[in-house]
C-alpha positions as protocol buffer text, in pm:
chain_id: "A"
residue {
  index: 1
  type: UNK
  ca { x: 4361 y: -9939 z: 1628 }
}
residue {
  index: 2
  type: UNK
  ca { x: 4586 y: -9636 z: 1668 }
}
residue {
  index: 3
  type: UNK
  ca { x: 4588 y: -9437 z: 1991 }
}
residue {
  index: 4
  type: UNK
  ca { x: 4460 y: -9121 z: 1825 }
}
residue {
  index: 5
  type: UNK
  ca { x: 4161 y: -9300 z: 1673 }
}
residue {
  index: 6
  type: UNK
  ca { x: 4086 y: -9466 z: 2007 }
}
residue {
  index: 7
  type: UNK
  ca { x: 4100 y: -9130 z: 2188 }
}
residue {
  index: 8
  type: UNK
  ca { x: 3878 y: -8972 z: 1926 }
}
residue {
  index: 9
  type: UNK
  ca { x: 3616 y: -9244 z: 1964 }
}
residue {
  index: 10
  type: UNK
  ca { x: 3644 y: -9227 z: 2343 }
}
residue {
  index: 11
  type: UNK
  ca { x: 3587 y: -8851 z: 2339 }
}
residue {
  index: 12
  type: UNK
  ca { x: 3247 y: -8901 z: 2175 }
}
residue {
  index: 13
  type: UNK
  ca { x: 3130 y: -9075 z: 2492 }
}
residue {
  index: 14
  type: UNK
  ca { x: 3173 y: -8755 z: 2690 }
}
residue {
  index: 15
  type: UNK
  ca { x: 3005 y: -8516 z: 2451 }
}
residue {
  index: 16
  type: UNK
  ca { x: 2683 y: -8373 z: 2588 }
}
residue {
  index: 17
  type: UNK
  ca { x: 2382 y: -8508 z: 2406 }
}
residue {
  index: 18
  type: UNK
  ca { x: 2080 y: -8297 z: 2338 }
}
residue {
  index: 19
  type: UNK
  ca { x: 1745 y: -8379 z: 2193 }
}
residue {
  index: 20
  type: UNK
  ca { x: 1612 y: -8252 z: 1866 }
}
residue {
  index: 21
  type: UNK
  ca { x: 1371 y: -7961 z: 1833 }
}
residue {
  index: 22
  type: UNK
  ca { x: 1060 y: -8116 z: 1679 }
}
residue {
  index: 23
  type: UNK
  ca { x: 752 y: -7933 z: 1552 }
}
residue {
  index: 24
  type: UNK
  ca { x: 425 y: -8123 z: 1522 }
}
residue {
  index: 25
  type: UNK
  ca { x: 187 y: -7920 z: 1308 }
}
residue {
  index: 26
  type: UNK
  ca { x: -145 y: -8101 z: 1353 }
}
residue {
  index: 27
  type: UNK
  ca { x: -414 y: -7832 z: 1336 }
}
residue {
  index: 28
  type: UNK
  ca { x: -674 y: -8041 z: 1151 }
}
residue {
  index: 29
  type: UNK
  ca { x: -972 y: -8113 z: 1382 }
}
residue {
  index: 30
  type: UNK
  ca { x: -986 y: -8489 z: 1321 }
}
residue {
  index: 31
  type: UNK
  ca { x: -942 y: -8679 z: 1646 }
}
residue {
  index: 32
  type: UNK
  ca { x: -853 y: -9000 z: 1461 }
}
residue {
  index: 33
  type: UNK
  ca { x: -558 y: -8826 z: 1295 }
}
residue {
  index: 34
  type: UNK
  ca { x: -439 y: -8679 z: 1625 }
}
residue {
  index: 35
  type: UNK
  ca { x: -482 y: -8984 z: 1849 }
}
residue {
  index: 36
  type: UNK
  ca { x: -266 y: -9210 z: 1633 }
}
residue {
  index: 37
  type: UNK
  ca { x: 38 y: -8986 z: 1680 }
}
residue {
  index: 38
  type: UNK
  ca { x: -25 y: -8871 z: 2038 }
}
residue {
  index: 39
  type: UNK
  ca { x: 186 y: -9150 z: 2191 }
}
residue {
  index: 40
  type: UNK
  ca { x: 478 y: -9060 z: 1962 }
}
residue {
  index: 41
  type: UNK
  ca { x: 459 y: -8696 z: 2072 }
}
residue {
  index: 42
  type: UNK
  ca { x: 465 y: -8787 z: 2442 }
}
residue {
  index: 43
  type: UNK
  ca { x: 741 y: -9047 z: 2396 }
}
residue {
  index: 44
  type: UNK
  ca { x: 968 y: -8803 z: 2214 }
}
residue {
  index: 45
  type: UNK
  ca { x: 917 y: -8544 z: 2489 }
}
residue {
  index: 46
  type: UNK
  ca { x: 985 y: -8803 z: 2760 }
}
residue {
  index: 47
  type: UNK
  ca { x: 1308 y: -8903 z: 2582 }
}
residue {
  index: 48
  type: UNK
  ca { x: 1442 y: -8549 z: 2602 }
}
residue {
  index: 49
  type: UNK
  ca { x: 1342 y: -8392 z: 2272 }
}
residue {
  index: 50
  type: UNK
  ca { x: 1199 y: -8039 z: 2273 }
}
residue {
  index: 51
  type: UNK
  ca { x: 855 y: -8095 z: 2121 }
}
residue {
  index: 52
  type: UNK
  ca { x: 629 y: -7812 z: 2005 }
}
residue {
  index: 53
  type: UNK
  ca { x: 274 y: -7914 z: 1918 }
}
residue {
  index: 54
  type: UNK
  ca { x: 11 y: -7706 z: 1737 }
}
residue {
  index: 55
  type: UNK
  ca { x: -330 y: -7875 z: 1756 }
}
residue {
  index: 56
  type: UNK
  ca { x: -702 y: -7811 z: 1815 }
}
residue {
  index: 57
  type: UNK
  ca { x: -708 y: -8066 z: 2099 }
}
residue {
  index: 58
  type: UNK
  ca { x: -610 y: -8011 z: 2460 }
}
residue {
  index: 59
  type: UNK
  ca { x: -286 y: -8183 z: 2558 }
}
residue {
  index: 60
  type: UNK
  ca { x: -350 y: -8473 z: 2797 }
}
residue {
  index: 61
  type: UNK
  ca { x: 1 y: -8481 z: 2937 }
}
residue {
  index: 62
  type: UNK
  ca { x: 187 y: -8209 z: 3123 }
}
residue {
  index: 63
  type: UNK
  ca { x: 546 y: -8282 z: 3020 }
}
residue {
  index: 64
  type: UNK
  ca { x: 821 y: -8024 z: 3063 }
}
residue {
  index: 65
  type: UNK
  ca { x: 961 y: -8084 z: 2713 }
}
residue {
  index: 66
  type: UNK
  ca { x: 621 y: -8052 z: 2545 }
}
residue {
  index: 67
  type: UNK
  ca { x: 505 y: -7705 z: 2448 }
}
residue {
  index: 68
  type: UNK
  ca { x: 142 y: -7718 z: 2331 }
}
residue {
  index: 69
  type: UNK
  ca { x: -16 y: -7436 z: 2133 }
}
residue {
  index: 70
  type: UNK
  ca { x: -394 y: -7462 z: 2102 }
}
residue {
  index: 71
  type: UNK
  ca { x: -528 y: -7378 z: 1754 }
}
residue {
  index: 72
  type: UNK
  ca { x: -902 y: -7312 z: 1744 }
}
residue {
  index: 73
  type: UNK
  ca { x: -1042 y: -7481 z: 1432 }
}
residue {
  index: 74
  type: UNK
  ca { x: -1417 y: -7454 z: 1495 }
}
residue {
  index: 75
  type: UNK
  ca { x: -1506 y: -7361 z: 1136 }
}
residue {
  index: 76
  type: UNK
  ca { x: -1341 y: -7671 z: 990 }
}
residue {
  index: 77
  type: UNK
  ca { x: -1470 y: -7884 z: 1276 }
}
residue {
  index: 78
  type: UNK
  ca { x: -1829 y: -7784 z: 1193 }
}
residue {
  index: 79
  type: UNK
  ca { x: -1772 y: -7855 z: 822 }
}
residue {
  index: 80
  type: UNK
  ca { x: -1633 y: -8201 z: 896 }
}
residue {
  index: 81
  type: UNK
  ca { x: -1911 y: -8285 z: 1142 }
}
residue {
  index: 82
  type: UNK
  ca { x: -2174 y: -8180 z: 885 }
}
residue {
  index: 83
  type: UNK
  ca { x: -2050 y: -8442 z: 638 }
}
residue {
  index: 84
  type: UNK
  ca { x: -2293 y: -8733 z: 611 }
}
residue {
  index: 85
  type: UNK
  ca { x: -2098 y: -9047 z: 527 }
}
residue {
  index: 86
  type: UNK
  ca { x: -2416 y: -9247 z: 462 }
}
residue {
  index: 87
  type: UNK
  ca { x: -2524 y: -8989 z: 205 }
}
residue {
  index: 88
  type: UNK
  ca { x: -2177 y: -9004 z: 49 }
}
residue {
  index: 89
  type: UNK
  ca { x: -2215 y: -9382 z: 21 }
}
residue {
  index: 90
  type: UNK
  ca { x: -2556 y: -9344 z: -143 }
}
residue {
  index: 91
  type: UNK
  ca { x: -2417 y: -9089 z: -390 }
}
residue {
  index: 92
  type: UNK
  ca { x: -2129 y: -9320 z: -477 }
}
residue {
  index: 93
  type: UNK
  ca { x: -1854 y: -9099 z: -333 }
}
residue {
  index: 94
  type: UNK
  ca { x: -1745 y: -9375 z: -95 }
}
residue {
  index: 95
  type: UNK
  ca { x: -1709 y: -9738 z: -189 }
}
residue {
  index: 96
  type: UNK
  ca { x: -1742 y: -9696 z: -565 }
}
residue {
  index: 97
  type: UNK
  ca { x: -1409 y: -9764 z: -732 }
}
residue {
  index: 98
  type: UNK
  ca { x: -1495 y: -9631 z: -1077 }
}
residue {
  index: 99
  type: UNK
  ca { x: -1259 y: -9371 z: -1217 }
}
residue {
  index: 100
  type: UNK
  ca { x: -1517 y: -9092 z: -1213 }
}
residue {
  index: 101
  type: UNK
  ca { x: -1620 y: -9165 z: -854 }
}
residue {
  index: 102
  type: UNK
  ca { x: -1258 y: -9170 z: -738 }
}
residue {
  index: 103
  type: UNK
  ca { x: -1195 y: -8843 z: -920 }
}
residue {
  index: 104
  type: UNK
  ca { x: -1502 y: -8682 z: -757 }
}
residue {
  index: 105
  type: UNK
  ca { x: -1390 y: -8801 z: -415 }
}
residue {
  index: 106
  type: UNK
  ca { x: -1036 y: -8670 z: -467 }
}
residue {
  index: 107
  type: UNK
  ca { x: -1172 y: -8334 z: -581 }
}
residue {
  index: 108
  type: UNK
  ca { x: -1401 y: -8307 z: -277 }
}
residue {
  index: 109
  type: UNK
  ca { x: -1114 y: -8399 z: -42 }
}
residue {
  index: 110
  type: UNK
  ca { x: -895 y: -8141 z: -215 }
}
residue {
  index: 111
  type: UNK
  ca { x: -1162 y: -7874 z: -162 }
}
residue {
  index: 112
  type: UNK
  ca { x: -1197 y: -7966 z: 206 }
}
residue {
  index: 113
  type: UNK
  ca { x: -822 y: -7964 z: 267 }
}
residue {
  index: 114
  type: UNK
  ca { x: -779 y: -7638 z: 77 }
}
residue {
  index: 115
  type: UNK
  ca { x: -1047 y: -7475 z: 294 }
}
residue {
  index: 116
  type: UNK
  ca { x: -881 y: -7608 z: 609 }
}
residue {
  index: 117
  type: UNK
  ca { x: -541 y: -7486 z: 490 }
}
residue {
  index: 118
  type: UNK
  ca { x: -678 y: -7135 z: 437 }
}
residue {
  index: 119
  type: UNK
  ca { x: -834 y: -7138 z: 784 }
}
residue {
  index: 120
  type: UNK
  ca { x: -511 y: -7270 z: 939 }
}
residue {
  index: 121
  type: UNK
  ca { x: -297 y: -7001 z: 777 }
}
residue {
  index: 122
  type: UNK
  ca { x: -527 y: -6728 z: 909 }
}
residue {
  index: 123
  type: UNK
  ca { x: -502 y: -6842 z: 1272 }
}
residue {
  index: 124
  type: UNK
  ca { x: -300 y: -6603 z: 1492 }
}
residue {
  index: 125
  type: UNK
  ca { x: -97 y: -6887 z: 1645 }
}
residue {
  index: 126
  type: UNK
  ca { x: 10 y: -7015 z: 1303 }
}
residue {
  index: 127
  type: UNK
  ca { x: 78 y: -6666 z: 1170 }
}
residue {
  index: 128
  type: UNK
  ca { x: 304 y: -6590 z: 1467 }
}
residue {
  index: 129
  type: UNK
  ca { x: 486 y: -6922 z: 1413 }
}
residue {
  index: 130
  type: UNK
  ca { x: 549 y: -6834 z: 1048 }
}
residue {
  index: 131
  type: UNK
  ca { x: 666 y: -6483 z: 1139 }
}
residue {
  index: 132
  type: UNK
  ca { x: 897 y: -6607 z: 1414 }
}
residue {
  index: 133
  type: UNK
  ca { x: 1256 y: -6711 z: 1374 }
}
residue {
  index: 134
  type: UNK
  ca { x: 1190 y: -7046 z: 1544 }
}
residue {
  index: 135
  type: UNK
  ca { x: 1405 y: -7325 z: 1407 }
}
residue {
  index: 136
  type: UNK
  ca { x: 1328 y: -7695 z: 1417 }
}
residue {
  index: 137
  type: UNK
  ca { x: 1530 y: -8003 z: 1336 }
}
residue {
  index: 138
  type: UNK
  ca { x: 1222 y: -8195 z: 1226 }
}
residue {
  index: 139
  type: UNK
  ca { x: 872 y: -8089 z: 1120 }
}
residue {
  index: 140
  type: UNK
  ca { x: 588 y: -8340 z: 1117 }
}
residue {
  index: 141
  type: UNK
  ca { x: 274 y: -8199 z: 956 }
}
residue {
  index: 142
  type: UNK
  ca { x: -79 y: -8323 z: 898 }
}
residue {
  index: 143
  type: UNK
  ca { x: -120 y: -8454 z: 544 }
}
residue {
  index: 144
  type: UNK
  ca { x: -436 y: -8243 z: 493 }
}
residue {
  index: 145
  type: UNK
  ca { x: -204 y: -7944 z: 528 }
}
residue {
  index: 146
  type: UNK
  ca { x: -12 y: -8060 z: 219 }
}
residue {
  index: 147
  type: UNK
  ca { x: -115 y: -7778 z: -14 }
}
residue {
  index: 148
  type: UNK
  ca { x: 64 y: -7528 z: 206 }
}
residue {
  index: 149
  type: UNK
  ca { x: 385 y: -7686 z: 328 }
}
residue {
  index: 150
  type: UNK
  ca { x: 591 y: -7658 z: 10 }
}
residue {
  index: 151
  type: UNK
  ca { x: 550 y: -7280 z: 7 }
}
residue {
  index: 152
  type: UNK
  ca { x: 655 y: -7244 z: 372 }
}
residue {
  index: 153
  type: UNK
  ca { x: 919 y: -7509 z: 442 }
}
residue {
  index: 154
  type: UNK
  ca { x: 1142 y: -7666 z: 180 }
}
residue {
  index: 155
  type: UNK
  ca { x: 1128 y: -8042 z: 149 }
}
residue {
  index: 156
  type: UNK
  ca { x: 1452 y: -8242 z: 149 }
}
residue {
  index: 157
  type: UNK
  ca { x: 1360 y: -8436 z: -166 }
}
residue {
  index: 158
  type: UNK
  ca { x: 1132 y: -8176 z: -313 }
}
residue {
  index: 159
  type: UNK
  ca { x: 822 y: -8242 z: -515 }
}
residue {
  index: 160
  type: UNK
  ca { x: 770 y: -8293 z: -883 }
}
residue {
  index: 161
  type: UNK
  ca { x: 624 y: -7987 z: -1062 }
}
residue {
  index: 162
  type: UNK
  ca { x: 275 y: -8136 z: -1093 }
}
residue {
  index: 163
  type: UNK
  ca { x: 250 y: -8147 z: -709 }
}
residue {
  index: 164
  type: UNK
  ca { x: 386 y: -7802 z: -630 }
}
residue {
  index: 165
  type: UNK
  ca { x: 167 y: -7620 z: -881 }
}
residue {
  index: 166
  type: UNK
  ca { x: -170 y: -7733 z: -744 }
}
């Protein structure tokens, strides 16, 4: 190995390392969706990343690298809590694998997520985030928020036209 290459590689050891700026956009009021990623959020903050979290749940940890923004989602929370899963089973929306039943279920989930997306975009905290010049290295968003993300943040791989024109 040449001396110049060795010195170049050695210099990388002394470069200051900094964590990534990560945005977690999890405003959907489903505790099961939030709790499965909560450990990841805390771990990334503990490891030195600057984590910004938008969610309708209070942050359990008080980490210096974790900035939590509370998003009040009471309207969507009431709509979700009013859903009767037993009634959905009786009506064939859950458990029935026929094409029509699957299509009905997908349409109902689309309507729910579209309503939540509209509520999310009208929240002052989200509107101020969109209007700000905040920059992030990584954005992790709730999948129910999918109808909105392609109009706000570009995706690295993009989407096919049938997904972006919903």
